[in-house]
XYZ file of C-alpha atoms in Angstrom:
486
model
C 43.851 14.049 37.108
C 41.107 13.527 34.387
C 38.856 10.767 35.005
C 40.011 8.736 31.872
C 43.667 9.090 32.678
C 42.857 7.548 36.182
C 40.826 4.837 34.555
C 43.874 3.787 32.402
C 46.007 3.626 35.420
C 43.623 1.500 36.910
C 43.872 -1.044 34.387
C 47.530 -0.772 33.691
C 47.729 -1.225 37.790
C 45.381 -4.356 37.438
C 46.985 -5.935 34.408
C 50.303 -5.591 35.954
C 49.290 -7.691 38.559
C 47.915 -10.140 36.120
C 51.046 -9.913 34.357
C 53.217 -10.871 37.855
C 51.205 -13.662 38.580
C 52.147 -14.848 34.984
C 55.910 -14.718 35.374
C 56.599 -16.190 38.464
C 56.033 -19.444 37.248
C 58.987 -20.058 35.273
C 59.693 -23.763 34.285
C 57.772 -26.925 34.631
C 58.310 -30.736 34.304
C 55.323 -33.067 34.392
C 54.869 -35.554 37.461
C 53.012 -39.145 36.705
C 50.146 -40.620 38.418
C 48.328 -43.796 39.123
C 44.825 -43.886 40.809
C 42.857 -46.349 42.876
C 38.904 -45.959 42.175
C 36.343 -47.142 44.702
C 32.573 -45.798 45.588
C 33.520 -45.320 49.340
C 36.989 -43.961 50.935
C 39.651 -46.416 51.963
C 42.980 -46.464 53.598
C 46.191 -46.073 52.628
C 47.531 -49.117 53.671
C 43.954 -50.653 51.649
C 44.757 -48.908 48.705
C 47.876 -50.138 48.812
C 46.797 -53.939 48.190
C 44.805 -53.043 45.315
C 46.283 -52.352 41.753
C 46.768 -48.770 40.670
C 46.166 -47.831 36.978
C 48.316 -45.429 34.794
C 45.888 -41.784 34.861
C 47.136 -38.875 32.901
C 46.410 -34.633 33.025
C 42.946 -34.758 31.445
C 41.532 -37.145 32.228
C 38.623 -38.076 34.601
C 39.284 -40.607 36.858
C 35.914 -40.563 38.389
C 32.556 -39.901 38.445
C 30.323 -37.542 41.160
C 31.133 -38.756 44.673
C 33.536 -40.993 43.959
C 36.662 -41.983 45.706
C 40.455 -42.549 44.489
C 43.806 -42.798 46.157
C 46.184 -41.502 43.601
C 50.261 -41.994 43.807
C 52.261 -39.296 42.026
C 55.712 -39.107 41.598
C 58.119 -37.118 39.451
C 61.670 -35.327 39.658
C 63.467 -31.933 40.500
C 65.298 -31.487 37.398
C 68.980 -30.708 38.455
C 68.994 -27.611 36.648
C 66.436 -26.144 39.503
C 68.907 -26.488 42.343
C 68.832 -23.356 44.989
C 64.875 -22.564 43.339
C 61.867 -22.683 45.187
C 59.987 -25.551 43.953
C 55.832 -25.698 43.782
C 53.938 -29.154 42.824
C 50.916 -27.818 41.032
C 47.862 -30.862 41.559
C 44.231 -30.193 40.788
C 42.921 -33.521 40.332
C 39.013 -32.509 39.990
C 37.358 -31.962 43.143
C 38.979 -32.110 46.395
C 41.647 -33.960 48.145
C 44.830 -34.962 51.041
C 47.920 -34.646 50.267
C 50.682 -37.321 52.062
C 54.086 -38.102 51.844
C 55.346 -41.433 50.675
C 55.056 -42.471 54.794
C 51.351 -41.786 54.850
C 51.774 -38.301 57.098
C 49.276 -36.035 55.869
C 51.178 -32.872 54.408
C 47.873 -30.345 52.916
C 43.928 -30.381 51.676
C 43.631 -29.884 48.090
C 40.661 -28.368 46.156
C 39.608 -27.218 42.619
C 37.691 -24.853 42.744
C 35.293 -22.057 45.130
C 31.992 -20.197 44.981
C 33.715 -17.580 46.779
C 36.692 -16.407 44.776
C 39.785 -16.685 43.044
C 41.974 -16.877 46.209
C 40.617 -19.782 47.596
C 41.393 -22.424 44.805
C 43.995 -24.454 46.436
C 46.162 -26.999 44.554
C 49.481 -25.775 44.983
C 51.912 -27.350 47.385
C 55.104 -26.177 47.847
C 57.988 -28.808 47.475
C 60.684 -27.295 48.588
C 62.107 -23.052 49.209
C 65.306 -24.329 47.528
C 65.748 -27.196 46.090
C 69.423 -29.138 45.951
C 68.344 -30.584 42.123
C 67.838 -34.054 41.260
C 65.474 -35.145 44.061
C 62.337 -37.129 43.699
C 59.265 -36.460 44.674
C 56.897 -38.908 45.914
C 53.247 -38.021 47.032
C 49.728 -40.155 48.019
C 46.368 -38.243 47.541
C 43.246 -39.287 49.247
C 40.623 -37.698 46.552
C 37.371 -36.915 46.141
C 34.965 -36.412 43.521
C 33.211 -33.379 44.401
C 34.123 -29.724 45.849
C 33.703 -27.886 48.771
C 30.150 -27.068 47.904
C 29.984 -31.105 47.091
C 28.622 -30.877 43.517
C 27.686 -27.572 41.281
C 24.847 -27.319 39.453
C 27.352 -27.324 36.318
C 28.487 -30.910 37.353
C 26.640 -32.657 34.743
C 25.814 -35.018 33.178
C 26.385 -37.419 36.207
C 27.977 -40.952 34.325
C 31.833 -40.736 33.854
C 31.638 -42.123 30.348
C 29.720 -38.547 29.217
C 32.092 -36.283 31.160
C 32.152 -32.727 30.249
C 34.692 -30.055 30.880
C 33.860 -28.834 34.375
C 32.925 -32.212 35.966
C 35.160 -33.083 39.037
C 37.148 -36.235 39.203
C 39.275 -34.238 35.949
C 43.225 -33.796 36.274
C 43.575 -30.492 35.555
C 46.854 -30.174 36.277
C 49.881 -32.623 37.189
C 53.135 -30.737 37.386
C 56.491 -29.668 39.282
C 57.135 -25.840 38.459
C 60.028 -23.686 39.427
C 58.997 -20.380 41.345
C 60.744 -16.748 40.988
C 60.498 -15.951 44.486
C 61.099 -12.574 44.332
C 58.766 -11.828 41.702
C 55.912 -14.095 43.141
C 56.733 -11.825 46.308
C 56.470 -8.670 44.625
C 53.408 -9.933 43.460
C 52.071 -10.294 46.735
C 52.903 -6.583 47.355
C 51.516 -5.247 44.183
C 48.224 -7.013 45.147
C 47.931 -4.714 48.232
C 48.435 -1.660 46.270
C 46.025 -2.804 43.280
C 43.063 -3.837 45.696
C 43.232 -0.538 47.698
C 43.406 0.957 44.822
C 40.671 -0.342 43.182
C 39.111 0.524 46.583
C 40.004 3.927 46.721
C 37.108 6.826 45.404
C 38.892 8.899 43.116
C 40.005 11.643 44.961
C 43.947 12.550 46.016
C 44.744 9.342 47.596
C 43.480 7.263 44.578
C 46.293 9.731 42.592
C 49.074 8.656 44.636
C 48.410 4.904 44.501
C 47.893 4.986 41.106
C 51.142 6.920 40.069
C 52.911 4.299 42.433
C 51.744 1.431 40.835
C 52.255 3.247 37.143
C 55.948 3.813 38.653
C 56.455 0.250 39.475
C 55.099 -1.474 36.207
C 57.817 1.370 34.854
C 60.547 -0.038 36.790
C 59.693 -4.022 36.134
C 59.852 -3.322 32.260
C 58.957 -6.521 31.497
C 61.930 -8.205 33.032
C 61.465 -10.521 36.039
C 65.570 -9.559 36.814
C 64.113 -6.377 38.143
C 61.755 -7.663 40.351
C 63.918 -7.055 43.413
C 64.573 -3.099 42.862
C 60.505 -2.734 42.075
C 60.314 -4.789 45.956
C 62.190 -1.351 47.034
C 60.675 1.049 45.438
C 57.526 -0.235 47.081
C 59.152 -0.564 50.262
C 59.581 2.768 50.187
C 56.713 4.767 48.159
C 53.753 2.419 49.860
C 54.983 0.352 52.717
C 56.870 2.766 54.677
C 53.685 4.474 55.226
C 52.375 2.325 58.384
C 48.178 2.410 59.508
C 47.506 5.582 61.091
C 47.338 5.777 65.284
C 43.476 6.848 65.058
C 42.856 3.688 62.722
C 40.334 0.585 64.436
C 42.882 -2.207 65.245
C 41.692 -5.723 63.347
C 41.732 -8.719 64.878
C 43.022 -11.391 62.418
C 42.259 -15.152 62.711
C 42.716 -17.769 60.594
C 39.123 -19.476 60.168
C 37.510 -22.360 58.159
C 34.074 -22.993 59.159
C 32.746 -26.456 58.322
C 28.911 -27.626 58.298
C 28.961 -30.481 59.910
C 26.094 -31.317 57.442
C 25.369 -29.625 54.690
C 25.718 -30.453 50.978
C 27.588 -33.691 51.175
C 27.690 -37.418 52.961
C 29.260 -36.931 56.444
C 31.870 -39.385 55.395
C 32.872 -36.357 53.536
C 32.520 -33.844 56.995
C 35.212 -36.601 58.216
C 37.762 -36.213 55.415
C 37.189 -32.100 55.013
C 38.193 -32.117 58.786
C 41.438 -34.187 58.108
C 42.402 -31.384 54.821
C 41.805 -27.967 56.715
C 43.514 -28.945 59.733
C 46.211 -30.508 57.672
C 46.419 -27.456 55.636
C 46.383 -25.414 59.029
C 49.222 -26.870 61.024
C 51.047 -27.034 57.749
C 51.131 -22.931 57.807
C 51.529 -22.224 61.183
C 54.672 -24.434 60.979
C 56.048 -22.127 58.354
C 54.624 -19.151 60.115
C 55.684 -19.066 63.619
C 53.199 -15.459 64.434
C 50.061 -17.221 62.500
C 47.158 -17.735 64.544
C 44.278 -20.425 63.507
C 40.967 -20.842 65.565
C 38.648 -23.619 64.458
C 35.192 -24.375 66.742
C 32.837 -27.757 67.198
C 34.521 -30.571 69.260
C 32.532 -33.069 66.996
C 35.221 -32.168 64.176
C 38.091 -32.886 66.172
C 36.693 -36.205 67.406
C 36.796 -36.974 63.909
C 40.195 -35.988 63.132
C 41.133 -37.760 66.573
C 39.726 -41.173 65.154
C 40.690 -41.056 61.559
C 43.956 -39.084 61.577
C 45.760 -39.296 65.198
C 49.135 -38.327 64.082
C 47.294 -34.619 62.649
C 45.398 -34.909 66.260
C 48.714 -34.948 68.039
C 50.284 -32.078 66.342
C 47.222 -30.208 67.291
C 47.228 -30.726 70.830
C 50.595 -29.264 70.572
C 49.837 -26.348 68.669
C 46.877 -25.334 70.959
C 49.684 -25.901 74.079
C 51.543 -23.396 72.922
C 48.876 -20.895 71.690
C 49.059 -21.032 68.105
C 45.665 -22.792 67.508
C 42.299 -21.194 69.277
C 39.718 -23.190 70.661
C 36.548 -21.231 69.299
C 32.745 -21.659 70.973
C 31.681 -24.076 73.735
C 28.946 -26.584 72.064
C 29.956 -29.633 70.774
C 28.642 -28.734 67.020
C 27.542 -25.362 66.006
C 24.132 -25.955 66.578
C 20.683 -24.635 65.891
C 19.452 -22.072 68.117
C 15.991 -21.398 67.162
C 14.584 -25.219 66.751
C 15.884 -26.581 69.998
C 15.157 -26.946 73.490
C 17.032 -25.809 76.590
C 17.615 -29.081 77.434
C 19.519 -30.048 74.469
C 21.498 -26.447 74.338
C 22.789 -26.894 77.336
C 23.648 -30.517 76.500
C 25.631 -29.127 73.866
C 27.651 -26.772 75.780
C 27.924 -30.189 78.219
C 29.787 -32.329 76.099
C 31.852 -29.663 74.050
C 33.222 -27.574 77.291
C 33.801 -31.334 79.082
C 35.733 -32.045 75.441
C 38.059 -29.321 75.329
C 38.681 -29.475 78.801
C 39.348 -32.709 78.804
C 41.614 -33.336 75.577
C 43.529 -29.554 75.787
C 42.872 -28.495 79.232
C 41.172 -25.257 78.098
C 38.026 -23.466 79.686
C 36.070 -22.675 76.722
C 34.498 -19.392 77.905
C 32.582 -18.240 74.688
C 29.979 -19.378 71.804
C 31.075 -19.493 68.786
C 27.409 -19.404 66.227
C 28.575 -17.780 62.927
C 26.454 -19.426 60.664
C 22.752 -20.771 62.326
C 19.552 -19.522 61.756
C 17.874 -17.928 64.715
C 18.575 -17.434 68.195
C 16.493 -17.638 71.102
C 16.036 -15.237 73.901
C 16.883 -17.751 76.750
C 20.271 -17.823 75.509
C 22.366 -15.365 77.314
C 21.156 -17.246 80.751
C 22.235 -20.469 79.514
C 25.416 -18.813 77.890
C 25.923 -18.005 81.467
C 24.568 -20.379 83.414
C 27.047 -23.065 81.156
C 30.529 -20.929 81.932
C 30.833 -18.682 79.222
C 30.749 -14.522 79.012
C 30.876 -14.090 74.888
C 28.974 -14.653 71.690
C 30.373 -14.736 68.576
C 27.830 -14.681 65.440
C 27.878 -13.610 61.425
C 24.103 -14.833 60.358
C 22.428 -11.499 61.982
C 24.225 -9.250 59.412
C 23.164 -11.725 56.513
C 19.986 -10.623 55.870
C 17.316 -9.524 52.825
C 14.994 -7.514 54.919
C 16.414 -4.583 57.319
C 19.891 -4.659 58.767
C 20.972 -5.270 62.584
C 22.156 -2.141 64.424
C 24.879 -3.495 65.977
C 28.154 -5.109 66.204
C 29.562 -4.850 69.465
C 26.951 -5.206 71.951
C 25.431 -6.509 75.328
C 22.449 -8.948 74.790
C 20.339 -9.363 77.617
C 18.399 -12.481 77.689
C 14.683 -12.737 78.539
C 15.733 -13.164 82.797
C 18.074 -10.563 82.456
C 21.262 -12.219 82.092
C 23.875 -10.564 79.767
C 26.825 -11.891 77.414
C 28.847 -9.567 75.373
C 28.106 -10.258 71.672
C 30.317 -9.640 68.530
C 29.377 -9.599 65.079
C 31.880 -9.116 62.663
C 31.890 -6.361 60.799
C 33.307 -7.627 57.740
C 30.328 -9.325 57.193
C 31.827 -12.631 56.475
C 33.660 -15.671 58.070
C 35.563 -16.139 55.005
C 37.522 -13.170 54.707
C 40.030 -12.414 51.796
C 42.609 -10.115 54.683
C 42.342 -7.649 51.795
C 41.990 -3.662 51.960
C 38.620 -4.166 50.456
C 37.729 -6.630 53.185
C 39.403 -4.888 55.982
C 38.494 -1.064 54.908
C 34.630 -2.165 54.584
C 34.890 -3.739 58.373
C 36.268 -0.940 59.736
C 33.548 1.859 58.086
C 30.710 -0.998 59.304
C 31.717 -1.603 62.891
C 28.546 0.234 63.990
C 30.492 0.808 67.668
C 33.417 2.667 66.254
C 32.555 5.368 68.449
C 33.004 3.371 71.892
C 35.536 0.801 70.828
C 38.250 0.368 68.738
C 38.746 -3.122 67.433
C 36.815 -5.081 65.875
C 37.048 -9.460 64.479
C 38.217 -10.573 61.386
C 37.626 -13.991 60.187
C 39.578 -14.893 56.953
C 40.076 -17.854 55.050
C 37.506 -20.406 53.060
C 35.639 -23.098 54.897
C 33.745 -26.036 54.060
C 36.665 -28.019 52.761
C 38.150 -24.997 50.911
C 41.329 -25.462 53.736
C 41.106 -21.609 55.703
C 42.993 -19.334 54.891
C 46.306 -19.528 51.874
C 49.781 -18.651 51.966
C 48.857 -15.536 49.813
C 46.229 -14.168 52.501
C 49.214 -15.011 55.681
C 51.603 -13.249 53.638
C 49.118 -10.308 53.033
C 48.276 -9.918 57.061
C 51.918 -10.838 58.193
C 54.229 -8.947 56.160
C 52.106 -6.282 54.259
C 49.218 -5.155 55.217
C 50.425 -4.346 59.052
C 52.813 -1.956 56.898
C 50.124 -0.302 54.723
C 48.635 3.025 55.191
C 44.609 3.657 55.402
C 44.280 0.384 56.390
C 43.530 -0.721 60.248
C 46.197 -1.909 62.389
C 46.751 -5.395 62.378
C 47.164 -7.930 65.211
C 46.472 -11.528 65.634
């Protein structure tokens, strides 16, 4: 196939997609909102003795840092009974979602430095509505992003706001969802990101002609979204990982700094929307696993949001929620004394033991700066066999040999060490993501499975419905990709 020809397939594959994640979205009805404004966060039930004003799409509520509790409410129009329903809310910056009871439902946020995927300000409603309901929803929100504020986030007075400042509504609605299409979309993202991932060569041919084929067969027409779902089925899914292929891993991650780029009032409240967001999926996904490290952050969710803390401790009971690393923060390792290192492993292993009756037997480091040679003894010496780290592969200068590997400590003691060799702890569960892991793991020739982290941390919420979807139902399907497990 001439080079040119497979370029244009490229793009017809890509704009397909783009044209998918158009037509899903079929009607929409806008919801109303009143906000609260204060400098510092403050209950529900605080918020609730103060007077809300009227706030409309558009319009910034706040300035940098500030605080609002915003009350939205709306209707299913009748017309949308038996549809999946989807309340669309960026509100400009970041956010918790509750019911009209005050139970914490999702985390909200507008916006990431590390792609499209992780924008989260969807929640879905209902999978079929019966028409005619209300809808009722409280937001704890926040004036700045995961990333607290971007260097774009100026000026810094509400009254000269620009486009791009957070505390904006962006967008306020109910929409109706074509499920099947917004599924086939979900397929046809698969194909398009091998494909884009593919060298041109014979393999590149055959994904391109099947995505040509199945932009043939959609025509346009959302009605034939279901027979281009077959066709799929068939041409690209039916084609499982090959036996030879590295087996992934996949967990559900969102690392947090427990200070970083924002108050720690704001550490608090990005604890209480990832694990919100996190026990809200693995309800709908009975096979999802989620891991989450540092018993600091659950004290915090333990203190400011008990009824999330109680659903926890139920979900790590029954194995659906991982207790990652054995110090009570993920902390430095190059600083420090021994002392306070094994102080940390002290109070976190006594924690988890304590609140979930788990033995902690690893630590969990993916993001500090340095690590010193007398850790493997006190790795050891403090009950654990395994290190998990990501900041070795991240860096300017010459690149660590490994990823699968004994490190022996300066007495001799030895842990067994993983790096991940996606090179990330905010994976996309993507074939580019997945395909570059499995050509990196440096120890391909002596083992055959390797970590993957996905899903967006620092308030960004983990991983999405789109990325579960991907590891759950597709990508455990698709050929010259490695097998998944979680």
């Amino acid at each position: 196939m001439h080079k040119e020809k497979m370029r244009y397939l490229r793009d017809k594959a890509r704009v397909f997609l783009e044209v998918l994640r158009r037509d899903y979205w079929q009607e929409s009805v806008p919801l109303a909102a009143e906000c609260v404004v204060t400098e510092e966060p403050i209950t529900l039930a605080e918020a609730r003795q103060r007077s809300f004003r009227p706030v409309a799409k558009g319009e910034v509520w706040g300035g940098n840092w500030q605080c609002a509790w915003m009350h939205i409410s709306g209707q299913i129009p009748a017309a949308w009974a038996g549809k999946r329903v989807v309340a669309r809310l960026n509100l400009g910056g970041e956010g918790l979602l509750f019911d009209s009871d005050g139970n914490a439902l999702q985390g909200l946020t507008d916006r990431s430095l590390f792609c499209r995927e992780y924008i989260r300000d969807q929640y879905l409603v209902t999978e079929a509505a019966g028409g005619g309901e209300t809808v009722e929803f409280y937001v704890d929100a926040a004036a700045n992003d995961n990333f607290g504020l971007l260097l774009d986030d100026r000026p810094r007075r509400i009254e000269d706001a620009v486009i791009g400042t957070v505390g904006r509504i962006a967008s306020l609605d109910l929409y109706s969802v074509d499920k099947t299409v917004l599924d086939l979309s979900y397929d046809l993202d698969i194909l398009v990101n091998l494909l884009q991932n593919t060298p041109d060569g014979y393999r590149a041919r055959q994904l391109a002609a099947i995505a040509s084929r199945a932009n043939d067969l959609y025509a346009g027409m959302p009605e034939n979204a279901g027979k281009v779902r077959d066709y799929l089925q068939e041409a690209f899914f039916s084609m499982p990982a090959c036996a030879s292929s590295m087996t992934a891993m996949a967990v559900g991650h969102a690392h947090i700094d427990t200070a970083w780029l924002w108050p720690l009032r704001e550490t608090r409240r990005k604890c209480g929307r990832t694990f919100a967001t996190q026990l809200a999926l693995i309800d709908r996904y009975p096979d999802y696993r989620f891991g989450a490290s540092q018993p600091q952050h659950y004290q915090f969710v333990k203190e400011d949001y008990p009824d999330l803390y109680e659903r926890l401790k139920a979900r790590v009971a029954d194995g659906r929620w991982e207790l990652q690393g054995g110090m009570w923060v993920e902390a430095d390792a190059n600083l420090i004394g021994g002392e306070s290192m094994i102080r940390q492993f002290l109070h976190g292993k006594n924690f988890f033991r304590d609140e979930f009756g788990v033995e902690v037997k690893s630590l969990w480091l993916p993001d500090v700066f340095g690590y010193s040679g007398a850790l493997p003894q006190i790795i050891k010496g403090c009950g654990c066999d395994y290190f998990v780290t990501q900041k070795l592969s991240w860096n300017n200068y010459n690149v660590f040999p490994h990823t699968t590997f004994r490190w022996r400590g300066i007495d001799g003691s030895e842990v067994l060490a993983h790096c991940p060799p996606e090179n990330t702890y905010n994976g996309t569960m993507t074939p580019r993501d997945l395909g570059f892991g499995q050509n990196n793991f440096a120890e391909s020739d002596v083992a055959d499975a390797f970590l993957s982290l996905y899903g967006c941390g620092d308030g960004g919420g983990g991983p999405t419905e789109e990325q579960i979807e991907f590891e759950r139902e597709r990508m455990r399907q698709a050929s010259m990709l490695p097998k998944q497990t979680s």
